[in-house]
mmCIF file of N, CA and C in Angstrom:
data_model
loop_
_atom_site.group_PDB
_atom_site.id
_atom_site.type_symbol
_atom_site.label_atom_id
_atom_site.label_comp_id
_atom_site.label_asym_id
_atom_site.label_seq_id
_atom_site.Cartn_x
_atom_site.Cartn_y
_atom_site.Cartn_z
ATOM 1 N N MET A 1 -115.553 -36.978 -108.344
ATOM 2 C CA MET A 1 -114.328 -35.813 -107.941
ATOM 3 C C MET A 1 -115.044 -34.442 -108.443
ATOM 4 N N ASN A 2 -115.302 -34.058 -107.309
ATOM 5 C CA ASN A 2 -115.799 -32.664 -106.713
ATOM 6 C C ASN A 2 -115.186 -31.579 -108.065
ATOM 7 N N ARG A 3 -115.268 -30.079 -108.116
ATOM 8 C CA ARG A 3 -115.143 -29.025 -109.076
ATOM 9 C C ARG A 3 -113.573 -28.978 -108.153
ATOM 10 N N ARG A 4 -113.209 -28.534 -107.412
ATOM 11 C CA ARG A 4 -112.245 -27.692 -106.407
ATOM 12 C C ARG A 4 -111.166 -28.507 -107.515
ATOM 13 N N HIS A 5 -111.456 -30.333 -107.056
ATOM 14 C CA HIS A 5 -109.997 -30.833 -107.441
ATOM 15 C C HIS A 5 -110.014 -31.427 -109.341
ATOM 16 N N HIS A 6 -111.570 -30.659 -109.469
ATOM 17 C CA HIS A 6 -111.209 -30.657 -111.080
ATOM 18 C C HIS A 6 -110.522 -29.271 -112.201
ATOM 19 N N VAL A 7 -110.994 -28.604 -110.963
ATOM 20 C CA VAL A 7 -109.969 -26.974 -111.128
ATOM 21 C C VAL A 7 -108.551 -27.428 -111.441
ATOM 22 N N THR A 8 -107.987 -28.027 -109.944
ATOM 23 C CA THR A 8 -107.025 -28.219 -109.959
ATOM 24 C C THR A 8 -106.358 -29.026 -110.774
ATOM 25 N N ALA A 9 -107.220 -30.109 -111.146
ATOM 26 C CA ALA A 9 -106.213 -30.860 -112.096
ATOM 27 C C ALA A 9 -106.261 -30.623 -113.457
ATOM 28 N N VAL A 10 -107.468 -29.810 -113.932
ATOM 29 C CA VAL A 10 -107.198 -28.621 -115.433
ATOM 30 C C VAL A 10 -106.057 -28.274 -114.849
ATOM 31 N N ALA A 11 -105.800 -27.536 -114.088
ATOM 32 C CA ALA A 11 -104.926 -26.187 -113.898
ATOM 33 C C ALA A 11 -103.284 -26.903 -114.241
ATOM 34 N N ILE A 12 -102.739 -28.051 -113.216
ATOM 35 C CA ILE A 12 -101.609 -28.953 -113.077
ATOM 36 C C ILE A 12 -101.661 -29.611 -114.901
ATOM 37 N N VAL A 13 -102.418 -30.012 -115.686
ATOM 38 C CA VAL A 13 -102.321 -30.328 -116.930
ATOM 39 C C VAL A 13 -102.007 -29.333 -117.768
ATOM 40 N N GLY A 14 -102.516 -27.721 -117.818
ATOM 41 C CA GLY A 14 -102.005 -26.597 -118.481
ATOM 42 C C GLY A 14 -101.066 -26.077 -118.248
ATOM 43 N N VAL A 15 -100.698 -26.301 -116.869
ATOM 44 C CA VAL A 15 -99.092 -25.854 -116.201
ATOM 45 C C VAL A 15 -98.259 -27.383 -117.169
ATOM 46 N N VAL A 16 -98.214 -28.133 -117.037
ATOM 47 C CA VAL A 16 -97.504 -29.172 -118.038
ATOM 48 C C VAL A 16 -97.562 -28.918 -118.902
ATOM 49 N N ALA A 17 -98.348 -29.108 -120.084
ATOM 50 C CA ALA A 17 -98.700 -28.228 -121.387
ATOM 51 C C ALA A 17 -97.768 -26.816 -121.475
ATOM 52 N N VAL A 18 -97.685 -25.858 -120.779
ATOM 53 C CA VAL A 18 -96.980 -25.248 -121.200
ATOM 54 C C VAL A 18 -95.442 -25.198 -121.216
ATOM 55 N N LEU A 19 -95.371 -26.186 -120.411
ATOM 56 C CA LEU A 19 -93.669 -26.315 -119.682
ATOM 57 C C LEU A 19 -93.204 -27.129 -120.613
ATOM 58 N N GLY A 20 -94.207 -28.180 -121.118
ATOM 59 C CA GLY A 20 -93.768 -28.936 -122.289
ATOM 60 C C GLY A 20 -93.251 -28.192 -123.304
ATOM 61 N N ALA A 21 -94.212 -27.367 -124.465
ATOM 62 C CA ALA A 21 -94.064 -26.406 -125.274
ATOM 63 C C ALA A 21 -92.800 -25.341 -125.234
ATOM 64 N N ALA A 22 -92.765 -24.963 -124.168
ATOM 65 C CA ALA A 22 -91.313 -24.438 -123.712
ATOM 66 C C ALA A 22 -90.020 -25.161 -123.775
ATOM 67 N N TRP A 23 -90.100 -26.601 -123.309
ATOM 68 C CA TRP A 23 -89.020 -27.016 -123.049
ATOM 69 C C TRP A 23 -88.702 -27.442 -124.777
ATOM 70 N N SER A 24 -89.667 -27.857 -125.577
ATOM 71 C CA SER A 24 -89.709 -27.972 -127.025
ATOM 72 C C SER A 24 -88.997 -26.976 -127.752
ATOM 73 N N VAL A 25 -88.894 -25.789 -127.564
ATOM 74 C CA VAL A 25 -88.968 -24.493 -128.413
ATOM 75 C C VAL A 25 -87.280 -24.378 -127.746
ATOM 76 N N LEU A 26 -86.746 -24.416 -126.540
ATOM 77 C CA LEU A 26 -86.321 -23.937 -125.698
ATOM 78 C C LEU A 26 -84.957 -25.409 -126.246
ATOM 79 N N SER A 27 -85.275 -26.408 -126.301
ATOM 80 C CA SER A 27 -84.157 -27.913 -126.972
ATOM 81 C C SER A 27 -84.211 -27.553 -128.173
ATOM 82 N N ARG A 28 -84.730 -26.597 -128.768
ATOM 83 C CA ARG A 28 -84.031 -26.778 -130.654
ATOM 84 C C ARG A 28 -83.501 -25.945 -130.954
ATOM 85 N N ALA A 29 -82.469 -25.484 -130.002
ATOM 86 C CA ALA A 29 -81.552 -24.379 -130.164
ATOM 87 C C ALA A 29 -80.477 -24.405 -131.633
ATOM 88 N N ARG A 30 -80.581 -23.138 -132.157
ATOM 89 C CA ARG A 30 -80.139 -22.794 -133.174
ATOM 90 C C ARG A 30 -78.651 -22.038 -133.321
ATOM 91 N N VAL A 31 -77.654 -22.593 -134.115
ATOM 92 C CA VAL A 31 -76.429 -21.588 -133.374
ATOM 93 C C VAL A 31 -76.745 -20.596 -134.966
ATOM 94 N N PRO A 32 -76.292 -19.468 -134.516
ATOM 95 C CA PRO A 32 -76.429 -18.311 -135.352
ATOM 96 C C PRO A 32 -76.257 -18.425 -137.045
ATOM 97 N N ARG A 33 -76.515 -18.125 -137.573
ATOM 98 C CA ARG A 33 -76.317 -17.519 -139.235
ATOM 99 C C ARG A 33 -75.291 -17.009 -139.517
ATOM 100 N N THR A 34 -75.200 -15.634 -138.948
ATOM 101 C CA THR A 34 -74.725 -14.840 -139.325
ATOM 102 C C THR A 34 -73.653 -14.975 -137.949
ATOM 103 N N PHE A 35 -72.673 -15.027 -138.122
ATOM 104 C CA PHE A 35 -71.117 -14.464 -137.055
ATOM 105 C C PHE A 35 -69.924 -14.619 -137.600
ATOM 106 N N THR A 36 -69.183 -13.633 -136.364
ATOM 107 C CA THR A 36 -67.800 -13.019 -136.911
ATOM 108 C C THR A 36 -67.249 -14.141 -136.342
ATOM 109 N N ALA A 37 -66.411 -15.343 -137.159
ATOM 110 C CA ALA A 37 -64.668 -16.066 -136.492
ATOM 111 C C ALA A 37 -64.116 -15.091 -135.622
ATOM 112 N N SER A 38 -63.525 -15.525 -134.446
ATOM 113 C CA SER A 38 -62.981 -15.478 -133.685
ATOM 114 C C SER A 38 -61.430 -16.298 -133.245
ATOM 115 N N ASP A 39 -60.402 -15.264 -132.979
ATOM 116 C CA ASP A 39 -59.305 -16.224 -133.064
ATOM 117 C C ASP A 39 -58.974 -16.317 -131.265
ATOM 118 N N GLU A 40 -60.233 -15.830 -130.692
ATOM 119 C CA GLU A 40 -59.835 -16.066 -129.182
ATOM 120 C C GLU A 40 -60.196 -17.849 -128.381
ATOM 121 N N PRO A 41 -59.536 -18.284 -128.240
ATOM 122 C CA PRO A 41 -59.595 -19.602 -127.539
ATOM 123 C C PRO A 41 -60.844 -19.620 -127.149
ATOM 124 N N VAL A 42 -61.801 -20.365 -126.841
ATOM 125 C CA VAL A 42 -63.154 -20.470 -126.125
ATOM 126 C C VAL A 42 -62.024 -21.396 -124.860
ATOM 127 N N ARG A 43 -62.462 -20.884 -123.422
ATOM 128 C CA ARG A 43 -62.043 -21.084 -122.155
ATOM 129 C C ARG A 43 -63.221 -21.855 -121.777
ATOM 130 N N ILE A 44 -63.620 -23.338 -121.238
ATOM 131 C CA ILE A 44 -64.092 -24.004 -121.093
ATOM 132 C C ILE A 44 -63.532 -25.025 -119.530
ATOM 133 N N ARG A 45 -64.684 -25.443 -118.392
ATOM 134 C CA ARG A 45 -64.224 -25.676 -117.105
ATOM 135 C C ARG A 45 -65.175 -26.475 -117.116
ATOM 136 N N PRO A 46 -64.788 -28.282 -116.739
ATOM 137 C CA PRO A 46 -63.373 -28.823 -117.226
ATOM 138 C C PRO A 46 -63.083 -28.695 -118.165
ATOM 139 N N ASP A 47 -61.825 -28.303 -118.563
ATOM 140 C CA ASP A 47 -61.071 -28.453 -119.788
ATOM 141 C C ASP A 47 -61.459 -29.432 -120.492
ATOM 142 N N TYR A 48 -62.475 -29.904 -121.742
ATOM 143 C CA TYR A 48 -62.203 -31.405 -122.174
ATOM 144 C C TYR A 48 -61.713 -30.428 -123.963
ATOM 145 N N THR A 49 -60.717 -30.463 -123.903
ATOM 146 C CA THR A 49 -59.959 -29.616 -124.903
ATOM 147 C C THR A 49 -58.829 -30.601 -125.284
ATOM 148 N N ASP A 50 -59.058 -31.404 -126.779
ATOM 149 C CA ASP A 50 -58.130 -32.620 -127.134
ATOM 150 C C ASP A 50 -58.032 -33.918 -125.967
ATOM 151 N N VAL A 51 -59.141 -34.790 -125.804
ATOM 152 C CA VAL A 51 -59.192 -35.209 -124.812
ATOM 153 C C VAL A 51 -59.917 -36.475 -125.701
ATOM 154 N N VAL A 52 -59.401 -37.460 -125.232
ATOM 155 C CA VAL A 52 -60.561 -38.868 -125.758
ATOM 156 C C VAL A 52 -61.535 -39.165 -125.192
ATOM 157 N N ILE A 53 -62.650 -39.140 -125.386
ATOM 158 C CA ILE A 53 -63.745 -39.327 -125.068
ATOM 159 C C ILE A 53 -64.265 -40.538 -125.307
ATOM 160 N N PRO A 54 -64.411 -41.261 -124.084
ATOM 161 C CA PRO A 54 -65.079 -43.164 -124.587
ATOM 162 C C PRO A 54 -66.421 -42.882 -124.992
ATOM 163 N N PRO A 55 -66.722 -44.178 -125.286
ATOM 164 C CA PRO A 55 -68.222 -44.141 -125.794
ATOM 165 C C PRO A 55 -69.272 -44.199 -124.781
ATOM 166 N N ASN A 56 -68.964 -44.765 -123.777
ATOM 167 C CA ASN A 56 -70.111 -44.674 -122.701
ATOM 168 C C ASN A 56 -69.809 -43.720 -121.692
ATOM 169 N N ILE A 57 -69.241 -42.777 -121.790
ATOM 170 C CA ILE A 57 -69.382 -41.858 -120.902
ATOM 171 C C ILE A 57 -70.247 -40.933 -120.782
ATOM 172 N N ALA A 58 -70.815 -40.798 -119.710
ATOM 173 C CA ALA A 58 -71.774 -39.701 -119.208
ATOM 174 C C ALA A 58 -71.439 -37.840 -119.739
ATOM 175 N N PRO A 59 -72.163 -37.276 -120.666
ATOM 176 C CA PRO A 59 -72.350 -36.410 -121.305
ATOM 177 C C PRO A 59 -71.152 -35.521 -120.363
ATOM 178 N N LEU A 60 -70.609 -34.450 -120.935
ATOM 179 C CA LEU A 60 -69.659 -33.717 -120.466
ATOM 180 C C LEU A 60 -70.200 -32.499 -120.613
ATOM 181 N N ASN A 61 -70.956 -32.116 -119.566
ATOM 182 C CA ASN A 61 -71.182 -30.667 -119.413
ATOM 183 C C ASN A 61 -70.221 -30.055 -118.961
ATOM 184 N N PHE A 62 -70.506 -28.978 -119.406
ATOM 185 C CA PHE A 62 -69.464 -27.748 -118.959
ATOM 186 C C PHE A 62 -69.372 -26.027 -119.087
ATOM 187 N N VAL A 63 -68.939 -25.275 -118.332
ATOM 188 C CA VAL A 63 -68.931 -24.206 -118.429
ATOM 189 C C VAL A 63 -68.317 -23.242 -118.677
ATOM 190 N N ILE A 64 -68.844 -22.723 -119.831
ATOM 191 C CA ILE A 64 -67.918 -21.644 -121.060
ATOM 192 C C ILE A 64 -67.152 -20.364 -119.826
ATOM 193 N N GLU A 65 -66.026 -20.125 -119.523
ATOM 194 C CA GLU A 65 -65.462 -18.990 -119.280
ATOM 195 C C GLU A 65 -65.818 -17.489 -119.771
ATOM 196 N N ASN A 66 -65.535 -17.573 -121.454
ATOM 197 C CA ASN A 66 -65.570 -16.099 -121.925
ATOM 198 C C ASN A 66 -66.958 -16.002 -121.441
ATOM 199 N N ARG A 67 -66.852 -14.558 -121.136
ATOM 200 C CA ARG A 67 -67.759 -13.817 -120.697
ATOM 201 C C ARG A 67 -69.012 -13.543 -122.071
ATOM 202 N N ALA A 68 -69.995 -13.552 -121.975
ATOM 203 C CA ALA A 68 -70.945 -13.250 -123.098
ATOM 204 C C ALA A 68 -72.459 -13.223 -122.819
ATOM 205 N N ALA A 69 -73.080 -12.332 -123.300
ATOM 206 C CA ALA A 69 -74.514 -11.977 -123.116
ATOM 207 C C ALA A 69 -75.513 -13.688 -123.244
ATOM 208 N N ARG A 70 -75.204 -14.156 -124.416
ATOM 209 C CA ARG A 70 -75.988 -15.825 -124.511
ATOM 210 C C ARG A 70 -74.613 -16.665 -124.965
ATOM 211 N N TYR A 71 -74.778 -18.062 -125.387
ATOM 212 C CA TYR A 71 -73.783 -18.900 -125.643
ATOM 213 C C TYR A 71 -75.251 -19.778 -126.448
ATOM 214 N N SER A 72 -74.263 -20.639 -127.600
ATOM 215 C CA SER A 72 -75.121 -21.530 -128.738
ATOM 216 C C SER A 72 -73.694 -22.374 -128.741
ATOM 217 N N VAL A 73 -73.871 -23.926 -129.003
ATOM 218 C CA VAL A 73 -72.365 -24.465 -128.948
ATOM 219 C C VAL A 73 -73.437 -25.572 -129.880
ATOM 220 N N ARG A 74 -72.833 -25.928 -130.824
ATOM 221 C CA ARG A 74 -72.966 -27.292 -131.584
ATOM 222 C C ARG A 74 -72.195 -28.155 -131.272
ATOM 223 N N ILE A 75 -72.538 -29.186 -131.088
ATOM 224 C CA ILE A 75 -71.765 -30.573 -130.403
ATOM 225 C C ILE A 75 -72.507 -31.258 -131.955
ATOM 226 N N HIS A 76 -70.630 -31.663 -132.761
ATOM 227 C CA HIS A 76 -71.244 -32.580 -133.527
ATOM 228 C C HIS A 76 -69.489 -33.403 -134.240
ATOM 229 N N GLY A 77 -69.766 -34.445 -135.103
ATOM 230 C CA GLY A 77 -68.576 -35.300 -135.844
ATOM 231 C C GLY A 77 -68.969 -35.745 -137.065
ATOM 232 N N PRO A 78 -68.102 -36.141 -137.607
ATOM 233 C CA PRO A 78 -68.145 -36.340 -139.187
ATOM 234 C C PRO A 78 -69.227 -37.593 -139.588
ATOM 235 N N GLN A 79 -69.586 -38.182 -138.808
ATOM 236 C CA GLN A 79 -70.679 -39.281 -139.067
ATOM 237 C C GLN A 79 -71.801 -39.263 -138.540
ATOM 238 N N GLY A 80 -72.132 -37.846 -138.080
ATOM 239 C CA GLY A 80 -73.837 -37.246 -137.680
ATOM 240 C C GLY A 80 -73.931 -37.388 -136.136
ATOM 241 N N GLY A 81 -75.129 -37.386 -135.667
ATOM 242 C CA GLY A 81 -75.728 -36.863 -134.079
ATOM 243 C C GLY A 81 -75.845 -35.567 -133.996
ATOM 244 N N ALA A 82 -75.057 -34.482 -134.598
ATOM 245 C CA ALA A 82 -75.136 -33.047 -134.505
ATOM 246 C C ALA A 82 -76.391 -32.764 -132.879
ATOM 247 N N MET A 83 -76.329 -32.014 -132.052
ATOM 248 C CA MET A 83 -76.951 -31.571 -131.506
ATOM 249 C C MET A 83 -76.397 -29.960 -131.294
ATOM 250 N N ASP A 84 -77.451 -29.128 -131.106
ATOM 251 C CA ASP A 84 -77.244 -27.777 -130.724
ATOM 252 C C ASP A 84 -78.165 -27.115 -129.484
ATOM 253 N N LEU A 85 -77.212 -26.836 -128.675
ATOM 254 C CA LEU A 85 -77.758 -26.745 -127.764
ATOM 255 C C LEU A 85 -77.640 -24.729 -127.159
ATOM 256 N N GLY A 86 -78.290 -24.281 -126.681
ATOM 257 C CA GLY A 86 -78.805 -22.824 -126.170
ATOM 258 C C GLY A 86 -78.597 -22.650 -124.723
ATOM 259 N N SER A 87 -77.627 -21.365 -124.340
ATOM 260 C CA SER A 87 -78.177 -20.957 -123.130
ATOM 261 C C SER A 87 -78.154 -19.635 -122.751
ATOM 262 N N GLY A 88 -78.661 -18.833 -121.863
ATOM 263 C CA GLY A 88 -78.553 -18.020 -121.334
ATOM 264 C C GLY A 88 -77.340 -17.194 -120.113
ATOM 265 N N ASN A 89 -76.867 -18.794 -120.003
ATOM 266 C CA ASN A 89 -75.952 -18.616 -119.102
ATOM 267 C C ASN A 89 -74.680 -19.509 -119.476
ATOM 268 N N ALA A 90 -73.113 -19.535 -118.773
ATOM 269 C CA ALA A 90 -72.414 -19.947 -119.440
ATOM 270 C C ALA A 90 -72.611 -21.746 -118.738
ATOM 271 N N GLN A 91 -73.108 -22.469 -118.340
ATOM 272 C CA GLN A 91 -73.497 -23.307 -118.609
ATOM 273 C C GLN A 91 -74.470 -24.210 -119.567
ATOM 274 N N ILE A 92 -73.325 -25.120 -120.269
ATOM 275 C CA ILE A 92 -74.032 -25.909 -121.069
ATOM 276 C C ILE A 92 -73.927 -27.550 -119.933
ATOM 277 N N ARG A 93 -75.683 -27.632 -120.460
ATOM 278 C CA ARG A 93 -76.146 -29.354 -119.887
ATOM 279 C C ARG A 93 -76.127 -29.925 -121.232
ATOM 280 N N ILE A 94 -76.007 -31.187 -121.400
ATOM 281 C CA ILE A 94 -75.938 -31.928 -122.707
ATOM 282 C C ILE A 94 -77.099 -33.019 -122.474
ATOM 283 N N PRO A 95 -77.783 -32.826 -122.701
ATOM 284 C CA PRO A 95 -79.016 -34.075 -122.604
ATOM 285 C C PRO A 95 -78.169 -35.460 -123.016
ATOM 286 N N ILE A 96 -78.841 -36.474 -122.159
ATOM 287 C CA ILE A 96 -78.431 -37.874 -121.976
ATOM 288 C C ILE A 96 -78.475 -38.663 -123.475
ATOM 289 N N ARG A 97 -79.485 -38.535 -123.906
ATOM 290 C CA ARG A 97 -79.770 -39.291 -125.227
ATOM 291 C C ARG A 97 -79.154 -38.929 -126.423
ATOM 292 N N PRO A 98 -78.941 -37.739 -126.522
ATOM 293 C CA PRO A 98 -78.495 -37.422 -127.934
ATOM 294 C C PRO A 98 -77.173 -37.311 -127.859
ATOM 295 N N TRP A 99 -76.328 -37.560 -126.847
ATOM 296 C CA TRP A 99 -75.289 -37.356 -126.196
ATOM 297 C C TRP A 99 -74.635 -39.038 -126.537
ATOM 298 N N ARG A 100 -75.356 -39.797 -126.219
ATOM 299 C CA ARG A 100 -74.924 -41.035 -126.573
ATOM 300 C C ARG A 100 -75.408 -41.650 -127.841
ATOM 301 N N ARG A 101 -75.962 -40.692 -128.726
ATOM 302 C CA ARG A 101 -76.141 -41.140 -129.836
ATOM 303 C C ARG A 101 -75.041 -40.299 -130.770
ATOM 304 N N LEU A 102 -74.607 -39.942 -130.389
ATOM 305 C CA LEU A 102 -73.580 -38.756 -131.167
ATOM 306 C C LEU A 102 -72.481 -39.393 -130.861
ATOM 307 N N LEU A 103 -72.126 -40.170 -129.491
ATOM 308 C CA LEU A 103 -70.692 -40.847 -129.801
ATOM 309 C C LEU A 103 -70.745 -42.050 -130.221
ATOM 310 N N GLN A 104 -71.671 -43.122 -130.379
ATOM 311 C CA GLN A 104 -72.180 -43.928 -130.883
ATOM 312 C C GLN A 104 -71.734 -43.522 -132.284
ATOM 313 N N ALA A 105 -72.579 -42.849 -132.744
ATOM 314 C CA ALA A 105 -72.302 -42.325 -134.369
ATOM 315 C C ALA A 105 -70.927 -42.389 -134.644
ATOM 316 N N ASN A 106 -69.830 -41.290 -133.810
ATOM 317 C CA ASN A 106 -68.774 -40.795 -133.823
ATOM 318 C C ASN A 106 -68.015 -42.021 -133.147
ATOM 319 N N ARG A 107 -68.180 -43.190 -132.749
ATOM 320 C CA ARG A 107 -67.456 -43.872 -132.052
ATOM 321 C C ARG A 107 -65.813 -44.358 -132.593
ATOM 322 N N GLY A 108 -64.519 -44.046 -132.186
ATOM 323 C CA GLY A 108 -63.328 -44.297 -132.617
ATOM 324 C C GLY A 108 -63.278 -43.086 -133.549
ATOM 325 N N GLY A 109 -63.769 -41.828 -133.419
ATOM 326 C CA GLY A 109 -63.490 -40.531 -134.253
ATOM 327 C C GLY A 109 -63.805 -39.359 -133.818
ATOM 328 N N GLU A 110 -63.438 -38.366 -134.270
ATOM 329 C CA GLU A 110 -63.784 -36.955 -133.999
ATOM 330 C C GLU A 110 -64.942 -36.681 -133.255
ATOM 331 N N VAL A 111 -64.998 -35.661 -132.274
ATOM 332 C CA VAL A 111 -66.149 -35.039 -132.064
ATOM 333 C C VAL A 111 -65.769 -33.608 -131.352
ATOM 334 N N TRP A 112 -66.924 -32.564 -132.106
ATOM 335 C CA TRP A 112 -66.319 -31.590 -132.524
ATOM 336 C C TRP A 112 -67.219 -30.386 -131.434
ATOM 337 N N PHE A 113 -66.724 -29.556 -131.151
ATOM 338 C CA PHE A 113 -67.781 -28.625 -130.422
ATOM 339 C C PHE A 113 -67.183 -27.103 -130.785
ATOM 340 N N ASP A 114 -68.260 -26.273 -131.370
ATOM 341 C CA ASP A 114 -67.940 -25.225 -132.007
ATOM 342 C C ASP A 114 -68.919 -24.191 -131.056
ATOM 343 N N VAL A 115 -68.558 -23.280 -130.623
ATOM 344 C CA VAL A 115 -69.055 -22.479 -129.090
ATOM 345 C C VAL A 115 -69.345 -21.020 -129.911
ATOM 346 N N TYR A 116 -70.630 -20.770 -129.876
ATOM 347 C CA TYR A 116 -71.168 -19.194 -130.306
ATOM 348 C C TYR A 116 -71.344 -18.340 -128.973
ATOM 349 N N ALA A 117 -70.245 -17.066 -129.064
ATOM 350 C CA ALA A 117 -70.945 -16.458 -127.970
ATOM 351 C C ALA A 117 -71.580 -15.201 -128.445
ATOM 352 N N ALA A 118 -72.915 -14.563 -128.010
ATOM 353 C CA ALA A 118 -73.018 -13.357 -128.112
ATOM 354 C C ALA A 118 -72.667 -12.079 -127.142
ATOM 355 N N ASP A 119 -72.467 -10.490 -127.927
ATOM 356 C CA ASP A 119 -72.645 -9.399 -127.106
ATOM 357 C C ASP A 119 -73.936 -9.286 -126.666
ATOM 358 N N ASP A 120 -73.701 -8.688 -125.398
ATOM 359 C CA ASP A 120 -74.809 -7.093 -125.367
ATOM 360 C C ASP A 120 -75.892 -6.644 -126.629
ATOM 361 N N SER A 121 -75.180 -6.503 -127.241
ATOM 362 C CA SER A 121 -76.058 -6.032 -129.130
ATOM 363 C C SER A 121 -76.139 -7.116 -129.575
ATOM 364 N N GLY A 122 -76.523 -8.507 -129.152
ATOM 365 C CA GLY A 122 -76.544 -9.525 -129.929
ATOM 366 C C GLY A 122 -75.562 -9.633 -131.288
ATOM 367 N N GLN A 123 -74.462 -9.434 -131.467
ATOM 368 C CA GLN A 123 -73.096 -9.779 -132.174
ATOM 369 C C GLN A 123 -72.702 -11.175 -131.631
ATOM 370 N N TRP A 124 -72.716 -12.389 -132.910
ATOM 371 C CA TRP A 124 -72.372 -13.496 -132.769
ATOM 372 C C TRP A 124 -70.976 -13.397 -133.140
ATOM 373 N N ARG A 125 -70.120 -14.306 -132.480
ATOM 374 C CA ARG A 125 -68.713 -14.506 -132.760
ATOM 375 C C ARG A 125 -68.476 -16.017 -132.289
ATOM 376 N N ARG A 126 -68.023 -16.474 -133.420
ATOM 377 C CA ARG A 126 -67.453 -18.000 -132.992
ATOM 378 C C ARG A 126 -66.200 -18.628 -132.605
ATOM 379 N N HIS A 127 -65.967 -18.667 -132.062
ATOM 380 C CA HIS A 127 -64.576 -19.429 -131.294
ATOM 381 C C HIS A 127 -63.652 -21.103 -131.488
ATOM 382 N N PRO A 128 -62.824 -20.415 -132.087
ATOM 383 C CA PRO A 128 -61.865 -21.889 -132.632
ATOM 384 C C PRO A 128 -62.378 -23.148 -132.147
ATOM 385 N N ARG A 129 -63.006 -24.202 -133.033
ATOM 386 C CA ARG A 129 -63.581 -25.587 -132.365
ATOM 387 C C ARG A 129 -62.706 -25.972 -131.907
ATOM 388 N N ILE A 130 -63.026 -26.620 -130.831
ATOM 389 C CA ILE A 130 -62.571 -27.711 -129.948
ATOM 390 C C ILE A 130 -62.567 -29.314 -130.229
ATOM 391 N N THR A 131 -61.847 -29.436 -130.684
ATOM 392 C CA THR A 131 -61.967 -31.206 -131.348
ATOM 393 C C THR A 131 -61.538 -32.206 -130.726
ATOM 394 N N ASN A 132 -62.183 -33.216 -129.949
ATOM 395 C CA ASN A 132 -62.061 -34.150 -129.049
ATOM 396 C C ASN A 132 -62.151 -35.584 -129.884
ATOM 397 N N HIS A 133 -61.619 -36.784 -129.416
ATOM 398 C CA HIS A 133 -60.803 -37.940 -130.144
ATOM 399 C C HIS A 133 -62.323 -38.882 -129.194
#
């Protein structure tokens, strides 16, 4: 391998490592510890409110229609399998493996979506829970 190829290979490995580290940090989104409870229902599209979720369905990705600067979503159920997702835009993308674990753990039970939204000043509010079955 000549020097040019070696430098290119090292650069590619470095970029992959940095992207992997960033993904690791971003995928561990946290729901806010401090927030104000809101009475305003969260509006999501498609509207997955009070639906029956089959245990073998693909992740129910959605868009939050309530305006905010940032979003955080905890999807969980009484039997475990919780996942926390964060987004700087209104699109919520659910990773498939944690989604499948969540559905299997809560098969036949409820699955809850807790949606948090931050305004431009960083103040978080929690919308009323979305409950699915």
